[in-house]
Coordinates of C-alpha atoms in Angstrom, one line a residue:
X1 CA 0.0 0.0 0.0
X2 CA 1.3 3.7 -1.2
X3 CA 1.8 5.8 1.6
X4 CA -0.4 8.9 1.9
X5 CA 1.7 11.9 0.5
X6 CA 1.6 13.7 3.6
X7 CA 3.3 11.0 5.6
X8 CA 5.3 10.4 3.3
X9 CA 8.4 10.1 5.4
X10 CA 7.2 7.4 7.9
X11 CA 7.6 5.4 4.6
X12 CA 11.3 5.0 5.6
X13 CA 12.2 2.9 8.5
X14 CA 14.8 4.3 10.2
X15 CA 13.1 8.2 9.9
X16 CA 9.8 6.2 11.3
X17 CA 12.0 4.6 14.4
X18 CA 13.1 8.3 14.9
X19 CA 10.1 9.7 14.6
X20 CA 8.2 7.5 17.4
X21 CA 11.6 8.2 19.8
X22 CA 11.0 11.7 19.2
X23 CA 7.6 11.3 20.4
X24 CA 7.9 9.2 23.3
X25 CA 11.0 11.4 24.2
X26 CA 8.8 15.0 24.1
X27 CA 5.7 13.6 25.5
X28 CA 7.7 13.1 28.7
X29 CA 9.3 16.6 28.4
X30 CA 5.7 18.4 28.3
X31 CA 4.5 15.9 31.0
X32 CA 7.5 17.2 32.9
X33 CA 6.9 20.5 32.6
X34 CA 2.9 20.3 33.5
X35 CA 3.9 18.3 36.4
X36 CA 6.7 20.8 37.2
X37 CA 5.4 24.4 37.3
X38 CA 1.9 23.0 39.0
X39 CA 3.9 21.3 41.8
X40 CA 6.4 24.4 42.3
X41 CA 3.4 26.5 42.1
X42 CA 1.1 24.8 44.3
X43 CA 3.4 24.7 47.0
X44 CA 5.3 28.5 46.7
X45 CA 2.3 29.8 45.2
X46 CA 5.2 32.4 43.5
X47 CA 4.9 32.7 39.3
X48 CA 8.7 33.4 39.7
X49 CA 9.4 30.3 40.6
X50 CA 7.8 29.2 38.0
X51 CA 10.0 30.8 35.3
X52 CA 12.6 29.5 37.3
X53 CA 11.9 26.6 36.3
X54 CA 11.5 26.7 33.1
X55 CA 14.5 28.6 32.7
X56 CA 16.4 25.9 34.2
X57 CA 14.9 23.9 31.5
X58 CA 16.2 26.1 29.0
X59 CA 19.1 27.7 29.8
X60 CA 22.0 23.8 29.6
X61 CA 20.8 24.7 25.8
X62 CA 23.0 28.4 26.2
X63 CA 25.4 27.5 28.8
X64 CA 26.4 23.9 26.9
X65 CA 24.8 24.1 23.4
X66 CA 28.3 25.2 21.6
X67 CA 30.1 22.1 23.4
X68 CA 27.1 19.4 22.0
X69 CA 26.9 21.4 19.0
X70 CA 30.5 20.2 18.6
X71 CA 30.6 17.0 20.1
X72 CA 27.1 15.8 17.7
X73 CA 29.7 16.9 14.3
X74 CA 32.8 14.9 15.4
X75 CA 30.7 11.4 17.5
X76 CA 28.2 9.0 16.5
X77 CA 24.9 11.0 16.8
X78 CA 22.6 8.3 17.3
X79 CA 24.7 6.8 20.5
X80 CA 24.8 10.4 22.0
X81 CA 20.6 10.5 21.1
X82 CA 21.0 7.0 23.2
X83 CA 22.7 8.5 26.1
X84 CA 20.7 11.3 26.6
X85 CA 17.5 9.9 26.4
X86 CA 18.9 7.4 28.9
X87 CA 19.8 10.0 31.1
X88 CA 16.8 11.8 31.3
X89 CA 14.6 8.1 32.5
X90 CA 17.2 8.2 35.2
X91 CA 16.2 12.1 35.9
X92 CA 12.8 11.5 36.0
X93 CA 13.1 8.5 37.5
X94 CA 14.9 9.8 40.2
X95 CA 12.5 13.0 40.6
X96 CA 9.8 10.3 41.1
X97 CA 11.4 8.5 44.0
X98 CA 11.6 11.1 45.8
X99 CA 8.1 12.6 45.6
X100 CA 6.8 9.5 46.3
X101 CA 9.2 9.6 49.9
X102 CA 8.1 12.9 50.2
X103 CA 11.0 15.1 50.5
X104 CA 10.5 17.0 47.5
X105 CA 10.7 21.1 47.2
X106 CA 10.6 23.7 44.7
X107 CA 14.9 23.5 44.4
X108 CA 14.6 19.8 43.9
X109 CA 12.4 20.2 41.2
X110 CA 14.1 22.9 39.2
X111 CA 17.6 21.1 40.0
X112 CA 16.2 18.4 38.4
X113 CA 14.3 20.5 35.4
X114 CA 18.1 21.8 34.5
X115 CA 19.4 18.2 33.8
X116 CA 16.7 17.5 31.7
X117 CA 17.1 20.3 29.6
X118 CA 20.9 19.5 29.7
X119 CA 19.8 16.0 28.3
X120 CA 17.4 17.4 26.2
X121 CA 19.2 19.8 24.1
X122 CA 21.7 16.9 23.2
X123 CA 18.6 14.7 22.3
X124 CA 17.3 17.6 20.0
X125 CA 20.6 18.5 18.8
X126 CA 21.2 14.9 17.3
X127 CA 17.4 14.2 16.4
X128 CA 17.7 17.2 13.9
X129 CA 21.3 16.4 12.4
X130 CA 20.3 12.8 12.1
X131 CA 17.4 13.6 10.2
X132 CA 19.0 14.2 6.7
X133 CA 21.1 11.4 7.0
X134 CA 17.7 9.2 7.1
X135 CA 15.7 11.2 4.2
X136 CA 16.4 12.8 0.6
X137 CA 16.9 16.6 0.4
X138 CA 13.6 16.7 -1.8
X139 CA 11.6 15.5 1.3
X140 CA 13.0 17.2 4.1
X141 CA 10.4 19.3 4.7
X142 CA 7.9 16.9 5.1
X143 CA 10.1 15.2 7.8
X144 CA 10.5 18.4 9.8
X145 CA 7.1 18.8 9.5
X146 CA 6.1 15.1 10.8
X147 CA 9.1 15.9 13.4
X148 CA 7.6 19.1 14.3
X149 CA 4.2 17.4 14.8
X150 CA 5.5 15.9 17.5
X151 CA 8.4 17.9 18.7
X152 CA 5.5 20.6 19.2
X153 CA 2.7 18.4 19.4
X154 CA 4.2 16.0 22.3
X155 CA 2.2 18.9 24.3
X156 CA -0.9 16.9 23.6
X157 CA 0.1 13.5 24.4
X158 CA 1.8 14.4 27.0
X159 CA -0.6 16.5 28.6
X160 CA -3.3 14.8 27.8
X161 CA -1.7 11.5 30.2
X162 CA -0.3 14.5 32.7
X163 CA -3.2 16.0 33.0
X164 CA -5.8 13.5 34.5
X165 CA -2.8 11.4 36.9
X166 CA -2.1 15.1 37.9
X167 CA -5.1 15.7 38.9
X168 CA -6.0 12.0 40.4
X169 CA -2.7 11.1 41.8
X170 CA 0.0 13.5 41.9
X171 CA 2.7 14.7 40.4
X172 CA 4.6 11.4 41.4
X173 CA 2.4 9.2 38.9
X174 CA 3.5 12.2 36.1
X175 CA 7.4 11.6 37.2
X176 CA 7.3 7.7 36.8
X177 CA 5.6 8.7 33.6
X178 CA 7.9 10.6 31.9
X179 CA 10.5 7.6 33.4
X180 CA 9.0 5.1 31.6
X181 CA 8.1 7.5 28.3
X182 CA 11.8 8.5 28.2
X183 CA 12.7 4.6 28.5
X184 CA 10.5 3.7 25.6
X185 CA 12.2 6.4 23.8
X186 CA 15.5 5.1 24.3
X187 CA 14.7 1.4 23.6
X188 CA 13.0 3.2 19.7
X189 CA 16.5 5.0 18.9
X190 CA 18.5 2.0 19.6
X191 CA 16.4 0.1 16.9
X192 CA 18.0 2.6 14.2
X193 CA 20.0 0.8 12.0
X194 CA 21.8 3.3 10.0
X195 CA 25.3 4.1 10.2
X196 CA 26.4 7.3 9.1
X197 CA 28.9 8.2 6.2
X198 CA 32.6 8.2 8.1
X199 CA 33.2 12.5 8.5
X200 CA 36.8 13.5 8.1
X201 CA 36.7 15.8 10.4
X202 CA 35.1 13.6 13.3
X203 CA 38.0 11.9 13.6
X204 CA 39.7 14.8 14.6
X205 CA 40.1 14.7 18.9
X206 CA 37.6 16.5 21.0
X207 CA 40.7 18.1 23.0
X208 CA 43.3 20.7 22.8
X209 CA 41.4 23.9 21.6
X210 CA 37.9 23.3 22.0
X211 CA 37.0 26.8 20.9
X212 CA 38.3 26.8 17.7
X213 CA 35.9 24.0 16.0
X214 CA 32.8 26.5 18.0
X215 CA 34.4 29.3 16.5
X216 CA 35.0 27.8 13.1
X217 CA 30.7 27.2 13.4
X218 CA 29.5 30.6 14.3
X219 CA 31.9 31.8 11.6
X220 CA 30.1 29.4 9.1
X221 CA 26.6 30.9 10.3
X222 CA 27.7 34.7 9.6
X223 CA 28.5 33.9 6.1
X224 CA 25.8 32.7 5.4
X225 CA 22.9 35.4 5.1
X226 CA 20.5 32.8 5.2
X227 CA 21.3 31.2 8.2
X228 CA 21.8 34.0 9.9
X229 CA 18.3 35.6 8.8
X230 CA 16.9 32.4 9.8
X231 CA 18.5 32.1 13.3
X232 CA 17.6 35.7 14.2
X233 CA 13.7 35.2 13.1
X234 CA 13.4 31.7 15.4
X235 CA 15.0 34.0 18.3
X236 CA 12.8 36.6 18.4
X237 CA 9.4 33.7 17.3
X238 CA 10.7 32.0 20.8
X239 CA 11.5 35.2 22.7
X240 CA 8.3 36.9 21.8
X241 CA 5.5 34.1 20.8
X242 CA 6.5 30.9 23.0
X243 CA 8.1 32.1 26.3
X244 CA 4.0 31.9 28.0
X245 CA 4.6 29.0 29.7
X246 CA 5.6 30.5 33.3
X247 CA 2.5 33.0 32.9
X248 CA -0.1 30.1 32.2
X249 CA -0.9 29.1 35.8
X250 CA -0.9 32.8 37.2
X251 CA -3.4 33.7 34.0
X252 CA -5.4 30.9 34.6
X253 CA -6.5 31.2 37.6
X254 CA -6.3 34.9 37.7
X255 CA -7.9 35.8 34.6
X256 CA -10.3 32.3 33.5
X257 CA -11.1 31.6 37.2
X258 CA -9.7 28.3 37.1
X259 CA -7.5 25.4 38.3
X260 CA -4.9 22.7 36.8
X261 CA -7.2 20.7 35.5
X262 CA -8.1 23.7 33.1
X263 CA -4.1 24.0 32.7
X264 CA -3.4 20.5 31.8
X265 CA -6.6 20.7 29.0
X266 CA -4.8 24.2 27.8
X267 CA -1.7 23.1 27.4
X268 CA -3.0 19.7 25.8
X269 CA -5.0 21.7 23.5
X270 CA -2.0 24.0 22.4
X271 CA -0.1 20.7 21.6
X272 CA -3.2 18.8 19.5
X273 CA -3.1 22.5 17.4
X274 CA 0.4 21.4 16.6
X275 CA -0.6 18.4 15.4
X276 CA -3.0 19.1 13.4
X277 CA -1.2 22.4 11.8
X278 CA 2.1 20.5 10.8
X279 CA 0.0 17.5 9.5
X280 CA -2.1 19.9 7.4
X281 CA 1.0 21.6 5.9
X282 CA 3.2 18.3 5.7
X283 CA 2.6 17.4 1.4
X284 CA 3.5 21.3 0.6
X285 CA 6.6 20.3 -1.8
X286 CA 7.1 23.9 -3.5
X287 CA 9.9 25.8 -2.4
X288 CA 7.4 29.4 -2.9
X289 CA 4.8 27.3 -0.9
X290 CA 6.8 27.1 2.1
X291 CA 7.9 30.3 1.9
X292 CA 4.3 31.9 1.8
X293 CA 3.1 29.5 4.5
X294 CA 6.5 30.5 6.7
X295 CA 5.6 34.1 6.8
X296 CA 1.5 33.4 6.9
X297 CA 2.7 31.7 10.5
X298 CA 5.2 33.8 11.4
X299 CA 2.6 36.8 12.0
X300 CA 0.1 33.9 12.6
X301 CA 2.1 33.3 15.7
X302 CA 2.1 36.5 17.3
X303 CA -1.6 37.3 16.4
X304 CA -2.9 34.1 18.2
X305 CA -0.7 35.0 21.3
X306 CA -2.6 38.5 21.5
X307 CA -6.0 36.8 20.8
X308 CA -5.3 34.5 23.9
X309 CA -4.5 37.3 26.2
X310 CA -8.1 38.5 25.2
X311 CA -9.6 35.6 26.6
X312 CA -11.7 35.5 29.0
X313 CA -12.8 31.9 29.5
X314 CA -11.4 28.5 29.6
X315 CA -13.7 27.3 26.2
X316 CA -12.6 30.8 24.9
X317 CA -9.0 29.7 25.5
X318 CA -8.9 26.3 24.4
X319 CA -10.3 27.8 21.2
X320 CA -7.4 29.9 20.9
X321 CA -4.6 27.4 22.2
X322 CA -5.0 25.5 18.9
X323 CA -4.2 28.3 16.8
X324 CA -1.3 28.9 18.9
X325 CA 0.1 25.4 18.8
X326 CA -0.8 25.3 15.0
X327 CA 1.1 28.9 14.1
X328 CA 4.1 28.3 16.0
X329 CA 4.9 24.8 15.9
X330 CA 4.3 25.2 11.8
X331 CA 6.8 28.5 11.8
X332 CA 9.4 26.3 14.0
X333 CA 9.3 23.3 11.4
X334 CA 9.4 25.8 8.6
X335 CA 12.3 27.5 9.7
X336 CA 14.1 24.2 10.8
X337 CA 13.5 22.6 7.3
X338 CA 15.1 25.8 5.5
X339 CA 18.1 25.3 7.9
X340 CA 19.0 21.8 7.2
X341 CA 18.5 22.2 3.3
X342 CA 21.0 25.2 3.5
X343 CA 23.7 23.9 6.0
X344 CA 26.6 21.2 4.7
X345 CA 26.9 18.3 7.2
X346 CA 30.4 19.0 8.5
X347 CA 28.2 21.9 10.0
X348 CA 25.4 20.3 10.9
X349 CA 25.4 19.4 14.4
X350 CA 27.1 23.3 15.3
X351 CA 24.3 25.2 13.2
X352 CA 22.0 23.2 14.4
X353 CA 23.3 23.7 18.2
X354 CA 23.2 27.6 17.6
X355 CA 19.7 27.5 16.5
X356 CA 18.8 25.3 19.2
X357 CA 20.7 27.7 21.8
X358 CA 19.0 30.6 20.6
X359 CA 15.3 28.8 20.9
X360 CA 15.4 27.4 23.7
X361 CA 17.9 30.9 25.8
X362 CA 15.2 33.1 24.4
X363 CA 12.4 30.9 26.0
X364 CA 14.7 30.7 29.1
X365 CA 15.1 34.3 29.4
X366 CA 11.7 34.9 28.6
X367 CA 10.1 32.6 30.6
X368 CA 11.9 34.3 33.9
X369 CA 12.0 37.5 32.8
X370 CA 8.0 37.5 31.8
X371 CA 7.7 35.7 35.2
X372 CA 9.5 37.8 37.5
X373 CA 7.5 40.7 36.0
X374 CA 3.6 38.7 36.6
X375 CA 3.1 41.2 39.4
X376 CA 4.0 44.3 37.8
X377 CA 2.8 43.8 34.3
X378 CA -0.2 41.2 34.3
X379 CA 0.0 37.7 32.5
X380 CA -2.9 38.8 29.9
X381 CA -0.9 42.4 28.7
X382 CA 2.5 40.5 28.8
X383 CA 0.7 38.1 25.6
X384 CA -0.7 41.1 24.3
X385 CA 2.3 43.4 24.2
X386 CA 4.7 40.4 23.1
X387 CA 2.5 39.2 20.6
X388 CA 1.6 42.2 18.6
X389 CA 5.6 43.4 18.9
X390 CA 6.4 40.2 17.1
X391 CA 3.8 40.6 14.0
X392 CA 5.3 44.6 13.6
X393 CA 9.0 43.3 13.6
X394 CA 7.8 40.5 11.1
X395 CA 6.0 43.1 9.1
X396 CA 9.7 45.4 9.2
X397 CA 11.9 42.8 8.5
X398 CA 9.9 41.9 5.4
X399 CA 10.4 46.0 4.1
X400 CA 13.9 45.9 4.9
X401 CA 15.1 42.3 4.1
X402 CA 15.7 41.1 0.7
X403 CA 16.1 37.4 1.4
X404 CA 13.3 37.5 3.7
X405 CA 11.1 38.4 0.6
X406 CA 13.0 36.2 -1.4
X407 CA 10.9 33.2 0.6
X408 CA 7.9 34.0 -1.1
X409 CA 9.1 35.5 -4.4
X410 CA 9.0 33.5 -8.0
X411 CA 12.5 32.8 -8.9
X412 CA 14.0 34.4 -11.7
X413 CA 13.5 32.3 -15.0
X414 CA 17.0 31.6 -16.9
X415 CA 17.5 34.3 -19.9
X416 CA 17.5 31.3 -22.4
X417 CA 14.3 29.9 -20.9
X418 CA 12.5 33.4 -21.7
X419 CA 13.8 33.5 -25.3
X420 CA 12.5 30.4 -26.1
X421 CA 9.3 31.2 -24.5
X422 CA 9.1 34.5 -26.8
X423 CA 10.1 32.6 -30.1

């Protein structure tokens, strides 16, 4: 049986293998993270803590990004996916064991949230430099699409499982979850069977002056216009559009009048949106296609982030939570897809480290910063401010930037191609 254009890419083992790891392996990070900022903020009732939190999620990604970035371009990727998968049932695991004894505090937790996101930016950093080795240039962005649908989308499975044993049971049944989801993970990437084309340069020993092959990256990236547009525009998409998280519990019960249960079923929501909007988008093969829909989402993302801070009701917000998780997590496969396709792979791993550092520190700094601020300047005008600057600096960048335009524009037909045309 053909497979269906749009999932196209599951057609090949080893991407299909990845893909469910990928899966398994987000769906415990959102369960973390539902689990996490509910428990910290049930017991210091403090939205700064919070951020905290989710900064110490996201920060390993700035503080240790260069060092993966380096280490996924000279070692075998899918062993270090392995290990860090591994790691992180072990993390989880170990968070578990200790709510369930009961000596468990806000500082555990977010100790424990900054190993995961050490873990997790190595998982992320080899998941997307593994994926061109598994699929043909022509149908890469269908693969980061079905990636992104459940990169981004985990936030449904995994908070649809969180949710209810949140609400039930505890946060102890969500740990031993994301344990056992992180295990499952591991036990997919291992089944893998490809082995990558030998890399010169990863021979090369990971000693002596480790800032030269970091250096050597970055100076790749500014080169390259491209990648350097493209890196900027997921920055500000993350710092503006997806750093929310730390201002959902204060919002919802502030502003809806509600409690984690309504949270859970949120964030759930915003991860089904994902889903469905990088399932719907997966068969787009033209170049000009993608580049229409890229900027459609782009302002998509920061007008669904001001219509959410409008909200006044949980129905009113699930509404909206999908065409959040559908704008953004479409705009992040997007941008992902026109990264690989323009990077060689003896730069793979390090451009796609720097993008990956400057997602997930915007969200870190965003998350705290927006967090520290909740009493001062109120979860629903933080959306509305942040949200609306991102669609005018999408709108500015499109007047001023050449290559952004160039996305969307027909490109130029060959002079013999016209000729012939006019004879």
């Amino acid at each position: 049986m053909k497979t269906p254009k749009m999932f196209a890419s599951l057609g090949i083992r080893d991407f299909r293998f990845l893909w469910l790891s990928t899966a398994m392996a987000n769906s415990g990070q959102y369960a973390f993270t539902v689990a996490a900022s509910w428990l910290i903020f049930s017991l210091s009732n403090s939205t700064a803590l919070v951020g905290a939190a989710v900064f110490a999620t996201m920060i390993p990604g700035v503080l240790f990004g260069p060092v993966i970035g380096v280490m996924v371009d000279r070692f075998d990727r899918k062993r270090l996916l392995s290990i860090a998968l591994l790691c992180n049932a072990c993390n989880t695991g170990c968070l578990a064991i200790l709510s369930g004894l009961g000596v468990i505090n806000p500082f555990v937790v977010i100790t424990s949230a900054f190993f995961l996101g050490v873990f997790f930016n190595l998982q992320m950093t080899c998941t997307n430099a593994i994926m061109p080795d598994l699929i043909p240039k022509q149908s890469l962005f269908n693969a980061t699409a079905l990636q992104g649908s459940v990169q981004h989308g985990a936030g449904f499975l995994g908070s649809a499982l969180a949710s209810p044993l949140l609400v039930w049971v505890g946060p102890v049944a969500v740990f031993t979850l994301c344990c056992l989801l992180y295990t499952a993970a591991c036990v997919q990437s291992q089944s893998i069977s490809f082995r990558p084309a030998i890399r010169t340069y990863s021979a090369a020993p990971l000693s002596g002056n480790l800032f030269h092959p970091i250096l050597e990256g970055i100076r790749y990236i500014r080169q390259t216009p491209v990648l350097n547009l493209l890196i900027v525009m997921v920055g500000l998409h993350c710092l503006l559009t997806m750093a929310y998280t730390s201002l959902l519990p204060q919002f919802i019960r502030d502003d809806l009048a509600a409690d984690g249960g309504i949270y859970g079923t949120l964030m759930m929501l915003i991860g089904l949106g994902a889903i469905i909007g990088n399932l719907s988008t997966a068969s787009i093969s033209t170049p000009r296609g993608q580049g229409i829909l890229y900027l459609t989402m782009a302002v998509a993302s920061g007008l669904s982030l001001f219509a959410l801070g409008f909200t006044y009701t949980p129905v009113l917000a699930f509404i909206v939570g999908l065409t959040v998780g559908a704008s953004q997590a479409v705009f992040m496969a997007i941008n992902l897809s026109f990264l690989l396709q323009r990077t060689s792979d003896e730069y793979r791993g390090r451009v796609a480290s720097v993008n990956f550092i400057l997602a997930s520190g915007a969200m870190a700094f965003g998350n705290f910063l927006y967090g520290s601020l909740s009493q001062m300047i109120p979860p629903k005008m933080n959306m509305l401010t942040t949200g609306g600057s991102f669609v005018i600096l999408v709108v500015l960048m499109l007047i001023f930037s050449p290559t952004l335009r160039s996305f969307y524009q027909k490109p130029a037909q060959p002079k013999e191609n016209q000729m012939s045309s006019v004879m």
